[in-house]
Coordinates of C-alpha atoms and ligand atoms in Angstrom, one line a residue:
X1 CA -41.4 -200.3 -108.2
X2 CA -39.2 -203.4 -107.7
X3 CA -39.0 -202.7 -104.0
X4 CA -42.7 -203.3 -103.6
X5 CA -42.5 -206.6 -105.5
X6 CA -39.7 -207.8 -103.3
X7 CA -41.4 -206.7 -100.1
X8 CA -44.6 -208.5 -101.1
X9 CA -42.6 -211.6 -101.8
X10 CA -41.1 -211.4 -98.3
X11 CA -44.5 -210.9 -96.8
X12 CA -45.8 -213.9 -98.7
X13 CA -42.9 -216.0 -97.5
X14 CA -43.5 -214.9 -93.9
X15 CA -47.0 -216.3 -94.4
X16 CA -48.4 -217.7 -91.2
X17 CA -45.1 -217.3 -89.3
X18 CA -45.7 -216.7 -85.6
X19 CA -44.0 -213.7 -84.2
X20 CA -43.0 -215.8 -81.2
X21 CA -41.1 -218.1 -83.6
X22 CA -39.0 -215.2 -84.7
X23 CA -37.8 -214.9 -81.1
X24 CA -36.9 -218.6 -80.9
X25 CA -34.9 -218.3 -84.1
X26 CA -33.0 -215.2 -83.0
X27 CA -32.0 -214.9 -79.3
X28 CA -30.6 -211.3 -80.1
X29 CA -33.9 -210.2 -81.6
X30 CA -34.9 -207.9 -78.7
X31 CA -31.7 -205.9 -79.0
X32 CA -31.7 -205.8 -82.8
X33 CA -35.3 -204.7 -83.2
X34 CA -35.1 -201.6 -81.1
X35 CA -34.2 -198.0 -81.3
X36 CA -33.3 -195.8 -78.3
X37 CA -33.0 -192.0 -78.3
X38 CA -31.8 -190.7 -74.9
X39 CA -34.2 -192.5 -72.5
X40 CA -37.0 -192.9 -75.0
X41 CA -37.0 -196.6 -76.1
X42 CA -38.8 -198.2 -79.0
X43 CA -39.1 -202.0 -78.9
X44 CA -40.5 -203.2 -82.2
X45 CA -39.4 -206.9 -81.8
X46 CA -43.1 -207.9 -81.4
X47 CA -43.8 -207.2 -85.1
X48 CA -44.2 -209.8 -87.8
X49 CA -41.0 -208.6 -89.4
X50 CA -37.7 -210.3 -90.2
X51 CA -34.4 -209.1 -91.5
X52 CA -35.3 -209.5 -95.1
X53 CA -38.5 -207.4 -94.6
X54 CA -36.6 -204.7 -92.7
X55 CA -33.9 -204.6 -95.4
X56 CA -36.6 -204.3 -98.0
X57 CA -38.2 -201.4 -96.2
X58 CA -35.0 -199.6 -95.8
X59 CA -34.3 -200.1 -99.6
X60 CA -37.8 -198.7 -100.2
X61 CA -37.0 -195.6 -98.2
X62 CA -33.9 -195.1 -100.3
X63 CA -35.9 -195.7 -103.5
X64 CA -38.4 -192.9 -102.6
X65 CA -35.5 -190.5 -101.8
X66 CA -36.7 -190.2 -98.2
X67 CA -33.4 -188.5 -97.0
X68 CA -33.8 -185.8 -99.7
X69 CA -37.5 -185.4 -98.8
X70 CA -36.6 -185.0 -95.1
X71 CA -34.0 -182.4 -95.9
X72 CA -36.6 -180.6 -98.0
X73 CA -39.1 -180.6 -95.1
X74 CA -36.5 -179.0 -92.8
X75 CA -35.1 -176.5 -95.3
X76 CA -38.4 -175.0 -96.5
X77 CA -39.0 -176.8 -99.7
X78 CA -42.6 -176.6 -101.1
X79 CA -43.6 -179.9 -99.6
X80 CA -47.3 -178.8 -99.5
X81 CA -47.5 -178.6 -103.3
X82 CA -51.3 -178.1 -103.5
X83 CA -51.2 -175.0 -101.3
X84 CA -47.8 -174.1 -102.6
X85 CA -46.2 -173.8 -99.2
X86 CA -43.4 -175.2 -97.1
X87 CA -44.3 -177.0 -93.9
X88 CA -42.0 -175.6 -91.3
X89 CA -43.4 -176.7 -88.0
X90 CA -39.9 -177.8 -87.1
X91 CA -38.8 -174.2 -87.2
X92 CA -41.1 -173.4 -84.3
X93 CA -38.8 -175.4 -82.0
X94 CA -35.5 -174.5 -83.6
X95 CA -33.2 -173.5 -80.8
X96 CA -30.3 -171.9 -82.8
X97 CA -31.1 -168.2 -83.6
X98 CA -28.2 -168.3 -86.1
X99 CA -29.8 -171.1 -88.1
X100 CA -30.9 -170.2 -91.7
X101 CA -34.1 -171.4 -93.4
X102 CA -35.0 -169.3 -96.4
X103 CA -38.3 -169.2 -98.1
X104 CA -38.6 -167.0 -101.2
X105 CA -35.2 -165.6 -100.4
X106 CA -36.2 -164.5 -96.8
X107 CA -34.6 -166.2 -93.8
X108 CA -37.5 -167.0 -91.5
X109 CA -35.5 -167.7 -88.4
X110 CA -35.3 -164.1 -87.1
X111 CA -39.1 -163.7 -87.4
X112 CA -39.6 -167.0 -85.6
X113 CA -37.3 -166.0 -82.7
X114 CA -38.9 -162.5 -82.6
X115 CA -42.4 -164.1 -82.3
X116 CA -41.2 -166.5 -79.7
X117 CA -39.7 -163.6 -77.7
X118 CA -43.1 -161.8 -77.7
X119 CA -44.8 -165.0 -76.6
X120 CA -42.3 -165.5 -73.8
X121 CA -42.7 -161.9 -72.6
X122 CA -46.5 -162.3 -72.5
X123 CA -46.3 -165.7 -70.7
X124 CA -43.8 -164.2 -68.2
X125 CA -46.1 -161.3 -67.6
X126 CA -48.9 -163.7 -66.8
X127 CA -46.7 -165.7 -64.5
X128 CA -45.6 -162.6 -62.6
X129 CA -49.1 -161.4 -62.3
X130 CA -48.5 -158.2 -64.2
X131 CA -51.2 -159.1 -66.6
X132 CA -54.3 -157.5 -65.2
X133 CA -57.9 -157.3 -66.2
X134 CA -60.1 -154.1 -66.6
X135 CA -61.0 -154.2 -62.9
X136 CA -57.3 -154.5 -62.0
X137 CA -57.5 -158.1 -60.9
X138 CA -54.7 -160.5 -61.8
X139 CA -55.6 -162.7 -64.8
X140 CA -55.2 -166.3 -63.7
X141 CA -57.8 -168.2 -65.7
X142 CA -57.4 -169.1 -69.4
X143 CA -60.1 -170.1 -71.8
X144 CA -58.9 -171.2 -75.3
X145 CA -61.4 -171.1 -78.1
X146 CA -60.2 -173.2 -81.0
X147 CA -60.9 -176.4 -82.9
X148 CA -58.9 -179.1 -84.6
X149 CA -55.2 -178.2 -84.7
X150 CA -56.0 -175.0 -82.8
X151 CA -57.2 -177.2 -79.9
X152 CA -56.2 -180.9 -80.0
X153 CA -52.5 -180.6 -79.4
X154 CA -52.7 -178.0 -76.7
X155 CA -55.6 -179.6 -74.8
X156 CA -54.0 -183.1 -75.0
X157 CA -50.7 -181.7 -73.7
X158 CA -52.4 -179.7 -71.0
X159 CA -54.1 -182.8 -69.7
X160 CA -51.0 -185.0 -70.0
X161 CA -49.0 -182.4 -68.1
X162 CA -51.5 -181.8 -65.3
X163 CA -48.7 -182.4 -62.8
X164 CA -46.8 -179.5 -64.2
X165 CA -49.6 -176.9 -64.1
X166 CA -48.6 -173.7 -62.3
X167 CA -50.5 -173.3 -59.0
X168 CA -53.4 -170.9 -59.1
X169 CA -53.8 -171.2 -62.9
X170 CA -57.0 -172.7 -64.4
X171 CA -57.2 -173.5 -68.1
X172 CA -60.2 -174.4 -70.1
X173 CA -60.4 -175.6 -73.8
X174 CA -63.5 -174.9 -75.7
X175 CA -63.8 -176.3 -79.2
X176 CA -67.4 -177.5 -79.7
X177 CA -69.6 -175.6 -82.2
X178 CA -72.8 -176.3 -80.2
X179 CA -71.7 -173.8 -77.5
X180 CA -72.4 -176.3 -74.7
X181 CA -68.7 -176.5 -73.6
X182 CA -68.6 -172.7 -73.6
X183 CA -71.7 -172.3 -71.6
X184 CA -70.4 -174.8 -69.0
X185 CA -67.1 -172.9 -68.8
X186 CA -68.6 -169.4 -68.6
X187 CA -70.8 -170.7 -65.7
X188 CA -67.6 -171.3 -63.7
X189 CA -65.1 -168.5 -64.5
X190 CA -64.8 -165.0 -63.1
X191 CA -64.7 -162.6 -66.0
X192 CA -62.5 -160.1 -64.2
X193 CA -59.7 -162.8 -63.8
X194 CA -60.1 -164.5 -67.2
X195 CA -58.0 -164.3 -70.3
X196 CA -59.7 -165.6 -73.5
X197 CA -57.6 -166.9 -76.4
X198 CA -59.2 -167.0 -79.9
X199 CA -57.0 -169.6 -81.7
X200 CA -57.6 -170.0 -85.4
X201 CA -55.0 -170.1 -88.2
X202 CA -57.6 -169.0 -90.8
X203 CA -59.4 -166.8 -88.3
X204 CA -62.6 -167.8 -90.1
X205 CA -63.7 -171.2 -88.6
X206 CA -67.5 -170.9 -87.7
X207 CA -67.1 -173.2 -84.7
X208 CA -64.6 -170.9 -83.1
X209 CA -66.3 -167.7 -84.1
X210 CA -69.6 -168.8 -82.9
X211 CA -68.0 -169.3 -79.5
X212 CA -66.1 -166.0 -79.8
X213 CA -69.2 -164.0 -80.5
X214 CA -71.0 -165.5 -77.4
X215 CA -67.8 -164.8 -75.4
X216 CA -67.6 -161.2 -76.5
X217 CA -71.2 -160.5 -75.5
X218 CA -70.7 -162.3 -72.2
X219 CA -67.5 -160.3 -71.5
X220 CA -68.8 -156.9 -72.5
X221 CA -72.1 -157.4 -70.6
X222 CA -70.0 -157.9 -67.4
X223 CA -66.9 -155.7 -67.9
X224 CA -67.9 -153.1 -70.4
X225 CA -66.6 -152.0 -73.9
X226 CA -62.8 -152.2 -73.0
X227 CA -63.2 -155.9 -72.1
X228 CA -62.1 -157.4 -75.5
X229 CA -59.0 -155.2 -75.8
X230 CA -57.8 -156.3 -72.3
X231 CA -59.1 -159.8 -71.8
X232 CA -58.9 -161.3 -75.3
X233 CA -55.8 -162.3 -77.3
X234 CA -55.7 -164.1 -80.6
X235 CA -53.5 -166.5 -82.6
X236 CA -53.7 -166.6 -86.3
X237 CA -51.9 -166.2 -89.6
X238 CA -54.3 -163.4 -90.5
X239 CA -53.3 -160.1 -88.7
X240 CA -55.9 -158.0 -90.6
X241 CA -58.7 -160.3 -89.5
X242 CA -57.5 -160.1 -85.9
X243 CA -57.5 -156.4 -86.1
X244 CA -60.9 -156.3 -87.7
X245 CA -62.3 -158.5 -84.9
X246 CA -61.0 -156.0 -82.3
X247 CA -57.9 -157.7 -81.1
X248 CA -55.4 -155.1 -79.8
X249 CA -52.0 -155.2 -81.7
X250 CA -50.0 -156.3 -78.7
X251 CA -52.5 -159.1 -78.1
X252 CA -52.0 -160.6 -81.6
X253 CA -49.7 -163.7 -82.0
X254 CA -48.8 -164.7 -85.5
X255 CA -48.3 -168.1 -86.9
X256 CA -46.8 -168.6 -90.4
X257 CA -48.9 -169.8 -93.2
X258 CA -46.2 -172.5 -93.5
X259 CA -47.2 -174.1 -90.2
X260 CA -50.1 -176.6 -90.7
X261 CA -52.9 -176.5 -88.0
X262 CA -52.4 -180.0 -86.9
X263 CA -48.6 -179.4 -86.6
X264 CA -48.9 -176.1 -84.8
X265 CA -48.7 -176.8 -81.1
X266 CA -45.1 -175.6 -81.0
X267 CA -46.1 -172.3 -82.5
X268 CA -48.1 -169.5 -80.8
X269 CA -51.0 -172.1 -80.8
X270 CA -49.2 -173.5 -77.8
X271 CA -49.9 -170.3 -75.8
X272 CA -52.6 -171.8 -73.6
X273 CA -50.2 -174.7 -72.7
X274 CA -47.3 -172.2 -72.0
X275 CA -49.6 -170.1 -69.7
X276 CA -50.6 -173.3 -67.9
X277 CA -47.2 -174.9 -67.3
X278 CA -45.1 -171.8 -67.4
X279 CA -42.4 -170.7 -69.9
X280 CA -39.6 -172.8 -68.6
X281 CA -41.6 -176.1 -68.8
X282 CA -42.9 -175.0 -72.3
X283 CA -39.3 -174.5 -73.3
X284 CA -38.6 -178.1 -72.2
X285 CA -41.5 -179.2 -74.3
X286 CA -40.1 -177.4 -77.4
X287 CA -36.6 -178.8 -76.5
X288 CA -38.1 -182.4 -76.6
X289 CA -39.6 -181.8 -80.0
X290 CA -36.4 -180.3 -81.3
X291 CA -34.4 -183.3 -80.0
X292 CA -36.6 -185.6 -82.0
X293 CA -36.4 -183.3 -85.1
X294 CA -32.6 -183.5 -85.0
X295 CA -32.7 -187.3 -84.6
X296 CA -35.1 -187.6 -87.5
X297 CA -32.9 -185.4 -89.7
X298 CA -29.6 -186.9 -88.7
X299 CA -29.9 -190.5 -87.6
X300 CA -29.2 -193.4 -90.1
X301 CA -32.5 -194.9 -91.1
X302 CA -32.0 -198.2 -89.3
X303 CA -31.6 -196.3 -86.1
X304 CA -34.1 -193.6 -86.8
X305 CA -37.2 -193.9 -84.7
X306 CA -39.7 -192.0 -86.9
X307 CA -38.4 -193.7 -90.0
X308 CA -38.7 -197.2 -88.4
X309 CA -42.2 -196.5 -87.1
X310 CA -43.2 -195.0 -90.5
X311 CA -41.9 -198.0 -92.4
X312 CA -43.5 -200.4 -90.0
X313 CA -46.8 -198.7 -90.7
X314 CA -46.2 -199.1 -94.5
X315 CA -45.2 -202.7 -94.1
X316 CA -48.4 -203.6 -92.3
X317 CA -50.7 -201.5 -94.4
X318 CA -49.3 -202.4 -97.8
X319 CA -47.7 -205.8 -97.4
X320 CA -49.6 -207.5 -94.6
X321 CA -53.0 -205.9 -95.3
X322 CA -53.9 -204.3 -92.0
X323 CA -56.8 -202.0 -91.7
X324 CA -56.3 -200.1 -88.5
X325 CA -53.8 -198.7 -86.0
X326 CA -54.5 -198.6 -82.3
X327 CA -52.6 -196.3 -79.9
X328 CA -52.7 -197.2 -76.2
X329 CA -51.1 -194.8 -73.7
X330 CA -50.8 -196.4 -70.2
X331 CA -51.2 -193.1 -68.3
X332 CA -54.7 -191.8 -67.8
X333 CA -53.7 -188.2 -68.1
X334 CA -52.2 -189.1 -71.5
X335 CA -55.5 -190.6 -72.6
X336 CA -56.2 -187.8 -75.1
X337 CA -53.1 -188.6 -77.2
X338 CA -55.0 -190.8 -79.6
X339 CA -57.6 -188.1 -80.3
X340 CA -54.7 -185.7 -81.2
X341 CA -53.2 -188.4 -83.4
X342 CA -56.5 -189.0 -85.2
X343 CA -56.3 -185.5 -86.7
X344 CA -52.5 -185.6 -87.1
X345 CA -52.5 -188.9 -88.9
X346 CA -55.9 -189.2 -90.7
X347 CA -56.2 -185.5 -91.8
X348 CA -52.6 -185.8 -93.1
X349 CA -52.6 -189.1 -94.9
X350 CA -56.3 -189.7 -95.4
X351 CA -55.7 -189.2 -99.2
X352 CA -56.3 -191.2 -102.3
X353 CA -54.3 -189.2 -104.9
X354 CA -50.6 -188.7 -105.2
X355 CA -48.8 -185.3 -105.2
X356 CA -49.2 -185.1 -109.0
X357 CA -53.0 -185.8 -108.7
X358 CA -52.9 -189.3 -110.1
X359 CA -54.6 -192.1 -108.1
X360 CA -52.5 -193.8 -105.4
X361 CA -51.4 -197.3 -106.2
X362 CA -51.5 -198.7 -102.7
X363 CA -53.8 -198.2 -99.6
X364 CA -52.9 -195.1 -97.6
X365 CA -53.7 -194.2 -94.0
X366 CA -55.7 -196.8 -92.0
X367 CA -58.3 -195.9 -89.3
X368 CA -56.6 -194.8 -86.1
X369 CA -58.2 -195.2 -82.7
X370 CA -57.1 -195.4 -79.1
X371 CA -57.8 -194.7 -75.5
X372 CA -56.1 -195.0 -72.1
X373 CA -54.8 -198.6 -72.3
X374 CA -56.2 -199.6 -69.0
X375 CA -59.7 -198.7 -70.1
X376 CA -59.4 -200.0 -73.7
X377 CA -58.7 -203.5 -72.2
X378 CA -62.3 -203.4 -70.9
X379 CA -63.7 -202.1 -74.2
X380 CA -62.6 -202.4 -77.8
X381 CA -59.5 -204.7 -77.2
X382 CA -61.9 -207.7 -77.4
X383 CA -62.2 -207.0 -81.1
X384 CA -58.4 -206.7 -81.4
X385 CA -57.9 -210.1 -79.6
X386 CA -60.6 -212.1 -81.3
X387 CA -62.2 -210.0 -84.1
X388 CA -61.7 -210.1 -87.8
X389 CA -59.8 -206.8 -88.3
X390 CA -56.1 -207.0 -88.7
X391 CA -54.6 -204.1 -86.8
X392 CA -51.3 -203.0 -85.3
X393 CA -50.9 -201.5 -81.9
X394 CA -48.6 -199.0 -80.2
X395 CA -48.2 -199.3 -76.4
X396 CA -46.9 -196.2 -74.6
X397 CA -45.6 -197.1 -71.2
X398 CA -44.2 -194.4 -68.9
X399 CA -42.3 -196.1 -66.1
X400 CA -43.4 -193.6 -63.5
X401 CA -47.1 -192.8 -63.2
X402 CA -48.5 -189.3 -63.2
X403 CA -50.2 -189.6 -59.8
X404 CA -51.5 -193.0 -58.7
X405 CA -49.9 -195.2 -56.0
X406 CA -46.8 -197.3 -56.8
X407 CA -48.9 -200.4 -56.7
X408 CA -51.4 -199.0 -59.2
X409 CA -48.6 -198.1 -61.5
X410 CA -47.2 -201.7 -61.2
X411 CA -50.7 -202.9 -62.1
X412 CA -50.9 -200.6 -65.1
X413 CA -47.5 -201.4 -66.5
X414 CA -48.0 -205.1 -66.0
X415 CA -51.3 -204.9 -67.9
X416 CA -49.7 -202.9 -70.7
X417 CA -46.9 -205.5 -71.1
X418 CA -49.3 -208.4 -70.8
X419 CA -51.7 -207.0 -73.5
X420 CA -48.7 -206.8 -76.0
X421 CA -47.8 -210.4 -75.0
X422 CA -51.3 -211.7 -75.3
X423 CA -51.8 -210.0 -78.7
X424 CA -48.6 -211.6 -79.9
X425 CA -49.0 -215.1 -78.5
X426 CA -52.7 -215.5 -78.4
X427 CA -53.9 -218.9 -77.0
X428 CA -54.4 -221.9 -79.3
X429 CA -56.7 -224.8 -78.7
X430 CA -54.1 -226.9 -77.0
X431 CA -53.3 -224.2 -74.5
X432 CA -56.9 -223.3 -74.0
X433 CA -57.9 -226.9 -73.3
X434 CA -55.2 -227.2 -70.7
X435 CA -56.4 -224.0 -69.0
X436 CA -60.0 -225.1 -69.0
X437 CA -59.0 -228.6 -67.7
X438 CA -57.0 -226.9 -64.9
X439 CA -60.2 -224.9 -64.1
X440 CA -62.1 -228.1 -63.7
X441 CA -64.4 -227.7 -66.6
X442 CA -66.1 -230.9 -68.0
X443 CA -65.0 -232.3 -71.4
X444 CA -68.4 -231.3 -72.9
X445 CA -68.1 -227.7 -71.5
X446 CA -64.5 -227.5 -72.8
X447 CA -65.5 -228.7 -76.3
X448 CA -68.4 -226.2 -76.3
X449 CA -66.3 -223.3 -75.2
X450 CA -63.0 -224.1 -77.1
X451 CA -63.8 -222.2 -80.4
X452 CA -65.1 -219.2 -78.4
X453 CA -62.1 -219.0 -76.1
X454 CA -59.1 -219.6 -78.4
X455 CA -57.2 -216.4 -79.5
X456 CA -55.3 -216.3 -82.8
X457 CA -52.7 -213.8 -81.5
X458 CA -49.8 -212.8 -83.9
X459 CA -50.9 -209.2 -83.7
X460 CA -47.9 -206.9 -84.2
X461 CA -47.2 -204.1 -81.7
X462 CA -44.6 -201.6 -80.8
X463 CA -43.8 -200.6 -77.3
X464 CA -42.5 -197.1 -76.4
X465 CA -41.0 -197.0 -72.9
X466 CA -39.9 -193.7 -71.3
X467 CA -39.4 -192.5 -67.6
X468 CA -42.6 -190.4 -67.3
X469 CA -45.0 -188.1 -69.2
X470 CA -43.2 -184.8 -68.7
X471 CA -42.8 -181.8 -71.0
X472 CA -39.6 -183.0 -72.6
X473 CA -40.8 -186.6 -73.4
X474 CA -44.2 -185.4 -74.5
X475 CA -42.5 -183.1 -76.9
X476 CA -40.3 -186.0 -78.2
X477 CA -43.4 -188.2 -78.6
X478 CA -45.5 -185.6 -80.5
X479 CA -42.6 -184.9 -82.9
X480 CA -42.0 -188.6 -83.3
X481 CA -45.6 -189.1 -84.6
X482 CA -45.5 -186.0 -86.7
X483 CA -42.4 -187.4 -88.5
X484 CA -43.9 -191.0 -88.6
X485 CA -46.8 -189.5 -90.6
X486 CA -44.3 -187.7 -93.0
X487 CA -42.4 -190.9 -93.7
X488 CA -45.6 -192.7 -94.7
X489 CA -46.6 -189.8 -96.9
X490 CA -43.3 -189.9 -98.8
X491 CA -43.6 -193.7 -99.4
X492 CA -47.2 -193.2 -100.7
X493 CA -46.1 -190.0 -102.5
X494 CA -49.1 -188.0 -101.2
X495 CA -49.2 -184.5 -99.8
X496 CA -49.7 -184.8 -96.0
X497 CA -50.1 -181.1 -95.4
X498 CA -53.4 -180.2 -97.1
X499 CA -57.0 -181.2 -96.1
X500 CA -59.3 -180.3 -99.1
X501 CA -61.7 -183.0 -98.0
X502 CA -63.0 -181.1 -95.0
X503 CA -64.3 -178.2 -97.1
X504 CA -67.4 -179.7 -98.8
X505 CA -69.3 -180.4 -95.5
X506 CA -68.6 -176.9 -94.3
X507 CA -70.0 -175.4 -97.6
X508 CA -73.1 -177.6 -97.4
X509 CA -73.6 -176.6 -93.8
X510 CA -73.6 -172.9 -94.9
X511 CA -76.3 -173.8 -97.4
X512 CA -78.5 -175.5 -94.7
X513 CA -78.2 -173.2 -91.8
X514 CA -81.0 -170.7 -92.7
X515 CA -83.4 -173.7 -93.3
X516 CA -82.4 -175.3 -90.0
X517 CA -82.9 -172.0 -88.2
X518 CA -86.4 -171.6 -89.9
X519 CA -85.4 -168.5 -91.7
X520 CA -85.8 -170.2 -95.1
X521 CA -87.1 -173.3 -96.8
X522 CA -84.5 -176.1 -97.4
X523 CA -82.6 -175.2 -100.7
X524 CA -84.3 -176.8 -103.7
X525 CA -81.2 -178.8 -104.7
X526 CA -81.1 -180.5 -101.2
X527 CA -81.8 -184.2 -101.3
X528 CA -85.2 -185.3 -100.0
X529 CA -83.8 -187.0 -96.9
X530 CA -82.0 -183.9 -95.7
X531 CA -85.0 -181.7 -96.5
X532 CA -87.3 -184.0 -94.5
X533 CA -84.9 -184.2 -91.6
X534 CA -84.8 -180.4 -91.5
X535 CA -88.6 -180.2 -91.4
X536 CA -88.7 -182.8 -88.6
X537 CA -86.0 -181.0 -86.6
X538 CA -87.8 -177.7 -86.9
X539 CA -91.0 -179.4 -85.6
X540 CA -89.1 -180.8 -82.6
X541 CA -87.8 -177.3 -81.9
X542 CA -91.1 -175.6 -82.0
Ligands
LIG601 O1 -57.2 -173.0 -87.0 P1 -58.4 -172.9 -87.9 O2 -58.1 -172.2 -89.1 O3 -59.6 -172.3 -87.1 O4 -58.8 -174.4 -88.3 C1 -59.2 -175.4 -87.4 C2 -59.1 -176.7 -88.0 O5 -60.0 -176.8 -89.1 C3 -59.4 -177.6 -90.2 O6 -59.1 -176.8 -91.2 C4 -60.3 -178.7 -90.6 O7 -61.6 -178.2 -90.8 C5 -58.1 -178.2 -89.6 O8 -57.2 -178.5 -90.5 C6 -57.7 -177.1 -88.6 O9 -56.8 -177.5 -87.7

């Protein structure tokens, strides 16, 4: 594609240009390399990117029909071609009941609104205390059993919105297949006041059903045979499986097959979050997601936040050869955002074949990592400052903190801003020499330390600034990253909505479990290392 050739030529011409030089050459750069949507502000001026590169990226977006592909996503086109499905997570936060999105000739909007109405009634009942357990006690404790997309979005949002939790409500998220998390939670909750949620789109994930089996026995031992029908609800796209497991009809919440797990927090999968923050705050959360959806669908690309962030990712990955993306939220409660993004981004775009099955022609999703920024500074940021890996960074800076003192929030924001500066500017030999002289080091010591202490800098970063981590802005940010992923997938012409690669390990685990449990010998076809490890593990468990 000619656009790629042009872009690579621009990248080559940028060569060793310092980002700081781009500021000196363009006093308006800050204003021109920014996008603002309401009070969510993206500053991307600290990227190694000039007007030619941006123009080239916008032309690439046109060349891959990004506008048509976005319209297709929202209108129910079969964007998930390998599973022959639309991906209509945006419908989960549609706020116009009169909207129309047809799939196979059926308008899905009435169904979505009917499901949401049921969810609202259930959450309202919980809020009002009309939801009672078999002993008649008010249910005020929630335990969500789910993994991956049936956990990560809701648990991250619940942590991030700890300041919006309704008083008297306690929520736990259990995802681990080893049962340790469940045991820890069951040791603390009162069965008579606890509502369990089995959240599983497929209603077949062994991690979740291992936990659900233990929960059922624990519950029935304490509350008797009616316990499951009263204390357990389920979320899935499989109503028959929910009924077969013993979930009462009015405790079944459906999600469409056309909502991907990692895109499902705005569907019924968000129930644990809604029960924790209340329906009105959950509606604010959905409104924030919808606001970003409309922006993505309507805004011209040069002022379209997900498009700009998606194209920046492509620029760095495919033209400037970066190998990683780091996301640093500067709010401790928001610290699980990177873990949520790891599934969203890497399970979506961790692909090496195009939609038609042919090999991709350019590298696709890089590794994504992250942590609360304040802590990352004392951990892996050393590698980002002086290591050999070329990465890009997103800084997420809420102006108002979630709970610390004013002074601590000042410290946190100053550090976030300073890390972006330090990554951009670095410190060369001249500057480092002056600093060490000022510190009174001897010339011999300076000469010895100089190579160790200089920092190359020129690391590109985006900074997202917003008033605070509240339901609305969190919704906007989650939808922003969902759409950032989609933009990249369109440029790379890959399907971001399937995840075939996760199946093999699960199948192999099924083949090994009897041997691990000592019920059988390791299957003959198993490699010698795995067979030997099974035998050693069994010895250690005797
Ligand atoms: O919601 P389910 O069907 O239990 O699946 C849980 C998770 O497992 C995966 O299929 C990966 O194994 C994810 O895509 C999904 O979010």
